[in-house]
C-alpha atoms as a PDB file:
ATOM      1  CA  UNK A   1     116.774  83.573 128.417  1.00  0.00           C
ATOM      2  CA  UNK A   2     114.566  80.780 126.895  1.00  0.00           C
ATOM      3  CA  UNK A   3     111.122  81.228 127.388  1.00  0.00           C
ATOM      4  CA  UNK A   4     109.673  78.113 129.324  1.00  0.00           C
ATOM      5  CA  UNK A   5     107.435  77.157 126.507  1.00  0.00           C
ATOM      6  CA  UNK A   6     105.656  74.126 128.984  1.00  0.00           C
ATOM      7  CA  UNK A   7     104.571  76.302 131.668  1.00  0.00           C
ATOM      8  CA  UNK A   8     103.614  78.927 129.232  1.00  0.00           C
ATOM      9  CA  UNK A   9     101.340  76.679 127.392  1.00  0.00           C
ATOM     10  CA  UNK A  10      99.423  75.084 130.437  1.00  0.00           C
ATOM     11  CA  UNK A  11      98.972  78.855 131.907  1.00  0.00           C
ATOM     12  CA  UNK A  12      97.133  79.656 128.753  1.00  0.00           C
ATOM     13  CA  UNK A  13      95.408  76.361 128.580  1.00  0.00           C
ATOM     14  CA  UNK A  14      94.090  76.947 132.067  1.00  0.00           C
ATOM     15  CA  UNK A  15      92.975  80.229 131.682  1.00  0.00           C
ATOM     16  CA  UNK A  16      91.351  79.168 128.131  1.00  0.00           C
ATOM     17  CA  UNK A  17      89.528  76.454 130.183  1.00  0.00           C
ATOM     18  CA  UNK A  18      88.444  78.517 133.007  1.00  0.00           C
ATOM     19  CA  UNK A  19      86.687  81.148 130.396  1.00  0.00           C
ATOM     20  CA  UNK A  20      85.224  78.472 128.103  1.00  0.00           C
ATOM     21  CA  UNK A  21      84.110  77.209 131.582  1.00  0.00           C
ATOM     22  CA  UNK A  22      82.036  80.190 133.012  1.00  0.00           C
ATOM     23  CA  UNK A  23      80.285  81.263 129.820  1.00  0.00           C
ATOM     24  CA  UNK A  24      79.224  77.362 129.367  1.00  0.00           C
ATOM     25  CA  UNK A  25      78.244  76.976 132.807  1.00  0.00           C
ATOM     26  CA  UNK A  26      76.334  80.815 132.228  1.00  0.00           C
ATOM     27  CA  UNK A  27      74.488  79.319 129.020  1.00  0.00           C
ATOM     28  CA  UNK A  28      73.715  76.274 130.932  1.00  0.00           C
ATOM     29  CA  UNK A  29      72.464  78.083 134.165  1.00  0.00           C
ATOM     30  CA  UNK A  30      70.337  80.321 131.737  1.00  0.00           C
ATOM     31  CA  UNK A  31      68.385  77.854 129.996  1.00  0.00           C
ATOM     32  CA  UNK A  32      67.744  76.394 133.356  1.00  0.00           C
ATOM     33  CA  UNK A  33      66.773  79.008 134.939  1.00  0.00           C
ATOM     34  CA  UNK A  34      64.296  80.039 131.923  1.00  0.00           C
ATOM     35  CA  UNK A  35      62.933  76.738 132.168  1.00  0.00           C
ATOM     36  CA  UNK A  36      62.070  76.872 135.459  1.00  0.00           C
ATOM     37  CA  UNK A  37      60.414  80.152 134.809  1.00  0.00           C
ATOM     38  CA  UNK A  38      58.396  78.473 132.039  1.00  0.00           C
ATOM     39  CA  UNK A  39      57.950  75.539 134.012  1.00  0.00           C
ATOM     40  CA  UNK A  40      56.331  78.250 136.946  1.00  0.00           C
ATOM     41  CA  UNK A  41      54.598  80.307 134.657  1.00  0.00           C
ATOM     42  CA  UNK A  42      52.998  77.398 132.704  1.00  0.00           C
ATOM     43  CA  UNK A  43      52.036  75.965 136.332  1.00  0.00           C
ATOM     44  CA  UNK A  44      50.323  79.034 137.285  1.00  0.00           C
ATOM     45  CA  UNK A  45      48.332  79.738 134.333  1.00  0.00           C
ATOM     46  CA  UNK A  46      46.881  76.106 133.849  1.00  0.00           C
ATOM     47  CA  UNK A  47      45.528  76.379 137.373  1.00  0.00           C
ATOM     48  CA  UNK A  48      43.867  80.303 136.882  1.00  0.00           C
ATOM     49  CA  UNK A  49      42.574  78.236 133.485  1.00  0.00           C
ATOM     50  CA  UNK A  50      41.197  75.344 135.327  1.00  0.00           C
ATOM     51  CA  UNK A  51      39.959  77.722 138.211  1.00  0.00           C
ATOM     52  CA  UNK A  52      37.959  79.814 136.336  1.00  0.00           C
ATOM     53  CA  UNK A  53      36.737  77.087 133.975  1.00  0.00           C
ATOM     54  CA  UNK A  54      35.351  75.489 136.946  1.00  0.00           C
ATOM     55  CA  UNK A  55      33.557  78.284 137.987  1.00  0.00           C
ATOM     56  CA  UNK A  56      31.996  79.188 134.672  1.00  0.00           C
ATOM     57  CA  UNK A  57      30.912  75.125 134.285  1.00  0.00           C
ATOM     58  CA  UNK A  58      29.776  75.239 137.895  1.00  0.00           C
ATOM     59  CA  UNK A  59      27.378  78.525 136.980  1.00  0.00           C
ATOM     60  CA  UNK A  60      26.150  77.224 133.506  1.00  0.00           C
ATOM     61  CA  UNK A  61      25.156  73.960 135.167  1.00  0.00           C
ATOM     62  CA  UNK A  62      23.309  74.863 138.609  1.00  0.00           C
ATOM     63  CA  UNK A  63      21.265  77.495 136.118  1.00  0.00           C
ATOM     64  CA  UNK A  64      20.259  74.373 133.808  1.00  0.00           C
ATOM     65  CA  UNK A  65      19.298  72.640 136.658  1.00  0.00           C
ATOM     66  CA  UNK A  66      17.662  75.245 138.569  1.00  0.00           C
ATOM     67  CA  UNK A  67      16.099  76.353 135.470  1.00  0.00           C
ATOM     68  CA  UNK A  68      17.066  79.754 135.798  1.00  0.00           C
ATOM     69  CA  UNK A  69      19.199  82.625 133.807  1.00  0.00           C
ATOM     70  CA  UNK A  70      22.923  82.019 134.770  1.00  0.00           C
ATOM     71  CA  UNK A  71      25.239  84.756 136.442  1.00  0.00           C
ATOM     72  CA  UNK A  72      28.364  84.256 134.854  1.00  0.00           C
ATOM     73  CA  UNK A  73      30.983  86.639 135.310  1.00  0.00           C
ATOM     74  CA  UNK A  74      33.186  85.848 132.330  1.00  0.00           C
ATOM     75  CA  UNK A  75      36.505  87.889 133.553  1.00  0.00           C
ATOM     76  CA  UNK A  76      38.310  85.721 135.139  1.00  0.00           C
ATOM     77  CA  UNK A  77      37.697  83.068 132.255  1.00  0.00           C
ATOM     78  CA  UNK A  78      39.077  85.322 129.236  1.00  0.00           C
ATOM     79  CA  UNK A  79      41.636  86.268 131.792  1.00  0.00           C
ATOM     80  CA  UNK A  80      42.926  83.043 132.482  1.00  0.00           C
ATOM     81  CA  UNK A  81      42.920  82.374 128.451  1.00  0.00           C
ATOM     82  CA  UNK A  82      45.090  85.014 127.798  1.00  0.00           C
ATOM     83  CA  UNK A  83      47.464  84.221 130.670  1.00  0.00           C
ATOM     84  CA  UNK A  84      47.443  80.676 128.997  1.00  0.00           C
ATOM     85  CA  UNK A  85      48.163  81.808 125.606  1.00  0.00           C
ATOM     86  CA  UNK A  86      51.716  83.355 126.533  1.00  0.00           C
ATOM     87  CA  UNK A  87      53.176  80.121 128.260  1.00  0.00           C
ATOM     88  CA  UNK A  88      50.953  76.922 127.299  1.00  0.00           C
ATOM     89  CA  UNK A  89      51.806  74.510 124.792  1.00  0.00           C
ATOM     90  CA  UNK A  90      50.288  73.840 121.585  1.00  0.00           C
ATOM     91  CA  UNK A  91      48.174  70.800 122.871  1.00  0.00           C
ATOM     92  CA  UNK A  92      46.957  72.294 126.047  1.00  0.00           C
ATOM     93  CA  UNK A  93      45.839  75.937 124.045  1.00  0.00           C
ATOM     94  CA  UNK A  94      44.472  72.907 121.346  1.00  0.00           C
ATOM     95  CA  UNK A  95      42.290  71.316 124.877  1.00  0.00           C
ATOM     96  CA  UNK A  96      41.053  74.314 126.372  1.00  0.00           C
ATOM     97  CA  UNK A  97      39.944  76.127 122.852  1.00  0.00           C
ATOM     98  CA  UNK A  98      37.917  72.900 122.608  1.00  0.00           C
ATOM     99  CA  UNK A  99      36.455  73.450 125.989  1.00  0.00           C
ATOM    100  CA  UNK A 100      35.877  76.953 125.008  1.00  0.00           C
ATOM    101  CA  UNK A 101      33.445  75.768 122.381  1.00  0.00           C
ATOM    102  CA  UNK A 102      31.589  73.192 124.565  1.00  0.00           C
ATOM    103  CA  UNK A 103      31.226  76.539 127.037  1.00  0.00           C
ATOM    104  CA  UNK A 104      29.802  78.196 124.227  1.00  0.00           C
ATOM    105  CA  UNK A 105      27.233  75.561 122.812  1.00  0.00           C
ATOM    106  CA  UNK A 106      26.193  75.679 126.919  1.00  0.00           C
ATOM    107  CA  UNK A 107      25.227  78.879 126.952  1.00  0.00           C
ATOM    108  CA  UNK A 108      23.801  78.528 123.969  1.00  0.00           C
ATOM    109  CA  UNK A 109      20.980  76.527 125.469  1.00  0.00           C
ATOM    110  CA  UNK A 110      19.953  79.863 127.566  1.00  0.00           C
ATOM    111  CA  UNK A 111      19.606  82.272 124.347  1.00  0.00           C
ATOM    112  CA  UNK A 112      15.808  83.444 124.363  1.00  0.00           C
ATOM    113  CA  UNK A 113      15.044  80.536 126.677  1.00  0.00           C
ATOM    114  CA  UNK A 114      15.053  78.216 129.439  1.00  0.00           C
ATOM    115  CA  UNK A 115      16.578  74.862 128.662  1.00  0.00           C
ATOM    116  CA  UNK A 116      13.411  72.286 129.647  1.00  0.00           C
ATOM    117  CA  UNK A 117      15.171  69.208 129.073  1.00  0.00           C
ATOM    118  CA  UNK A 118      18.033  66.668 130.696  1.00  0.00           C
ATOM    119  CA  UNK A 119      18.621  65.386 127.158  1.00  0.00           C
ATOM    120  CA  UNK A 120      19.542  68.654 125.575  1.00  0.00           C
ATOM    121  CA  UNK A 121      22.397  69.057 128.527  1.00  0.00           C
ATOM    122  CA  UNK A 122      24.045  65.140 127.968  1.00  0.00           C
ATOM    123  CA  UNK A 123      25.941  65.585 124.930  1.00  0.00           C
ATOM    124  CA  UNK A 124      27.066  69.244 126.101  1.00  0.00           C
ATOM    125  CA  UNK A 125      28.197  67.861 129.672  1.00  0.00           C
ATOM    126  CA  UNK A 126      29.798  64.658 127.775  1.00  0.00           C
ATOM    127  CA  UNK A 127      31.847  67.005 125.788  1.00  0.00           C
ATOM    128  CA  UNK A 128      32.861  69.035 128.575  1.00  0.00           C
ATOM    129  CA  UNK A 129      34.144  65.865 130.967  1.00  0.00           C
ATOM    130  CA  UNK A 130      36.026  64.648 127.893  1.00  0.00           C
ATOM    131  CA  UNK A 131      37.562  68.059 127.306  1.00  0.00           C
ATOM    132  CA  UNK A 132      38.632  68.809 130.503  1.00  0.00           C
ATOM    133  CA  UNK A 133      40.113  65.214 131.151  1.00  0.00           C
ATOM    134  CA  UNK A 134      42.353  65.945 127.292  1.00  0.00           C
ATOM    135  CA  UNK A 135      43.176  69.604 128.986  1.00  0.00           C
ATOM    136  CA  UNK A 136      44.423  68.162 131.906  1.00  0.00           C
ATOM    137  CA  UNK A 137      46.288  65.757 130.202  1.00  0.00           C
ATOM    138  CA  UNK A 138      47.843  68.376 128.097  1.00  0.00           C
ATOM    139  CA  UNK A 139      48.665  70.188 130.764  1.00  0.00           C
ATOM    140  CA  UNK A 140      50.196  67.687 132.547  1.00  0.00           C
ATOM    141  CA  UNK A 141      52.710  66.337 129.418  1.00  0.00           C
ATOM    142  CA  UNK A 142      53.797  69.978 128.856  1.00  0.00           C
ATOM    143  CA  UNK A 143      54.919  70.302 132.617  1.00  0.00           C
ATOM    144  CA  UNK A 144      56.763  66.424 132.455  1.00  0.00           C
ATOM    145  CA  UNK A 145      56.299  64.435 129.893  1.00  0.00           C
ATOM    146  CA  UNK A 146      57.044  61.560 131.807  1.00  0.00           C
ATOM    147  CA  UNK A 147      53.193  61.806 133.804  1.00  0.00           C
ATOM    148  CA  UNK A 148      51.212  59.111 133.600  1.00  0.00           C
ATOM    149  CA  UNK A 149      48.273  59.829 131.320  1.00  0.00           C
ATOM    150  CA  UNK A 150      44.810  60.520 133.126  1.00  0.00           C
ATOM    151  CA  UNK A 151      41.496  58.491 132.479  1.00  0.00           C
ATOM    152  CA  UNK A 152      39.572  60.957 134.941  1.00  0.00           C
ATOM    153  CA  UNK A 153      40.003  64.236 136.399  1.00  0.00           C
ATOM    154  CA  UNK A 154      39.505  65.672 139.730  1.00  0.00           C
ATOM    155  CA  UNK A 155      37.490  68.060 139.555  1.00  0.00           C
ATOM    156  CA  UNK A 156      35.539  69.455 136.502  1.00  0.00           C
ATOM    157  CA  UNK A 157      32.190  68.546 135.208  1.00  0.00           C
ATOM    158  CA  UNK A 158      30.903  66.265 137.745  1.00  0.00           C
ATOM    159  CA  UNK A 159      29.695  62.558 136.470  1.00  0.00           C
ATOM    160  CA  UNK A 160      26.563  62.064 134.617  1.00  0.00           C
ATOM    161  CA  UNK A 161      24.526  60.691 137.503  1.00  0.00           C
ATOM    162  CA  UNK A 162      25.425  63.615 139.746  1.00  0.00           C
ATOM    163  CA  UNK A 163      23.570  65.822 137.216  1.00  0.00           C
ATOM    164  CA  UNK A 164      20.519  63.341 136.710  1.00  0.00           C
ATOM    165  CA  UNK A 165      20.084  63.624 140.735  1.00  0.00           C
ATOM    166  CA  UNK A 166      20.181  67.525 140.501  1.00  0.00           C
ATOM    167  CA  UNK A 167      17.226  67.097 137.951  1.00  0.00           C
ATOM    168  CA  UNK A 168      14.242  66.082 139.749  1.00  0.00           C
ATOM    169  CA  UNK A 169      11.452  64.463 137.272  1.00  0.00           C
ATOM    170  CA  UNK A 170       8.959  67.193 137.561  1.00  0.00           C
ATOM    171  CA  UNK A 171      11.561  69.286 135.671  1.00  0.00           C
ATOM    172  CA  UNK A 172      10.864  67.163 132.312  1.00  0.00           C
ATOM    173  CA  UNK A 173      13.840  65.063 132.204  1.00  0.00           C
ATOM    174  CA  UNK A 174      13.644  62.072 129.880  1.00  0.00           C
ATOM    175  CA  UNK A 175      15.250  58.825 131.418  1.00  0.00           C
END
């Protein structure tokens, strides 16, 4: 009996394509679903970051202007860092360490004193707003690289008038 060497061939071509097809389509649907999860993950921990930053600015800045000894509760803020250090890119980690050094030389104002004057605050505040608008923009690039690249942020360290207005002239700002 000859041995039908046609349909033998295309049987084992079909099941050869059938297996090469699954474990592609399982490699493909892995990375996928991996970067989704980064995609999520990344998502998430940008906003804690952005959240907490907020609240720590926020704190720092009413004390300033309300010349008193700020409350901040610094948990969520380290928190949120260390969330961000397992997912973010290179750039954002790059934008938000240079936030956390603007943070830094703000509460550095308060050490063994009360700030007395608007000037000391403008460079600190200017390096905050341009920090959190190259965070942002970090953030956004590692989620699609394709967004459109931000000149302001929402949100953040409000604008430099806003904090003028807060600072009423008995409080020894210079203008």
């Amino acid at each position: 009996m000859a041995v039908p060497w046609g349909l033998l061939i295309s049987t084992v071509g079909g099941i050869t394509a059938t297996v090469v097809g699954v474990i592609a389509g399982g490699v493909v649907g892995r990375r996928s679903q991996n970067r989704q999860w980064l995609q999520e993950a990344r998502t998430a921990a940008y906003e804690k970051f952005l959240q907490a930053f907020g609240a720590v600015e926020m704190e720092l800045r009413e004390a300033f202007v309300d010349r008193r000894t700020p409350h901040v509760v610094w948990a969520p803020f380290n928190a949120a860092l260390q969330s961000m250090s397992l997912v973010a890119s290179q750039e954002a980690m790059a934008a938000a360490e240079q936030i956390c050094d603007v943070i830094e030389e703000f509460t550095i104002l308060f050490h063994g004193r009360q700030p007395a004057d608007l000037e000391e605050l403008r460079p600190i505040h200017s390096g905050l707003y341009e920090a959190h608008v190259k965070f942002v923009n970090a953030a956004r690039r590692s989620l699609d690289p394709s967004q459109e690249h931000l000149v302001r942020a929402l949100g953040g360290p409000s604008s430099w008038h806003g904090v003028e207005s807060a600072w009423s002239p008995g409080h020894g700002a210079s203008r």
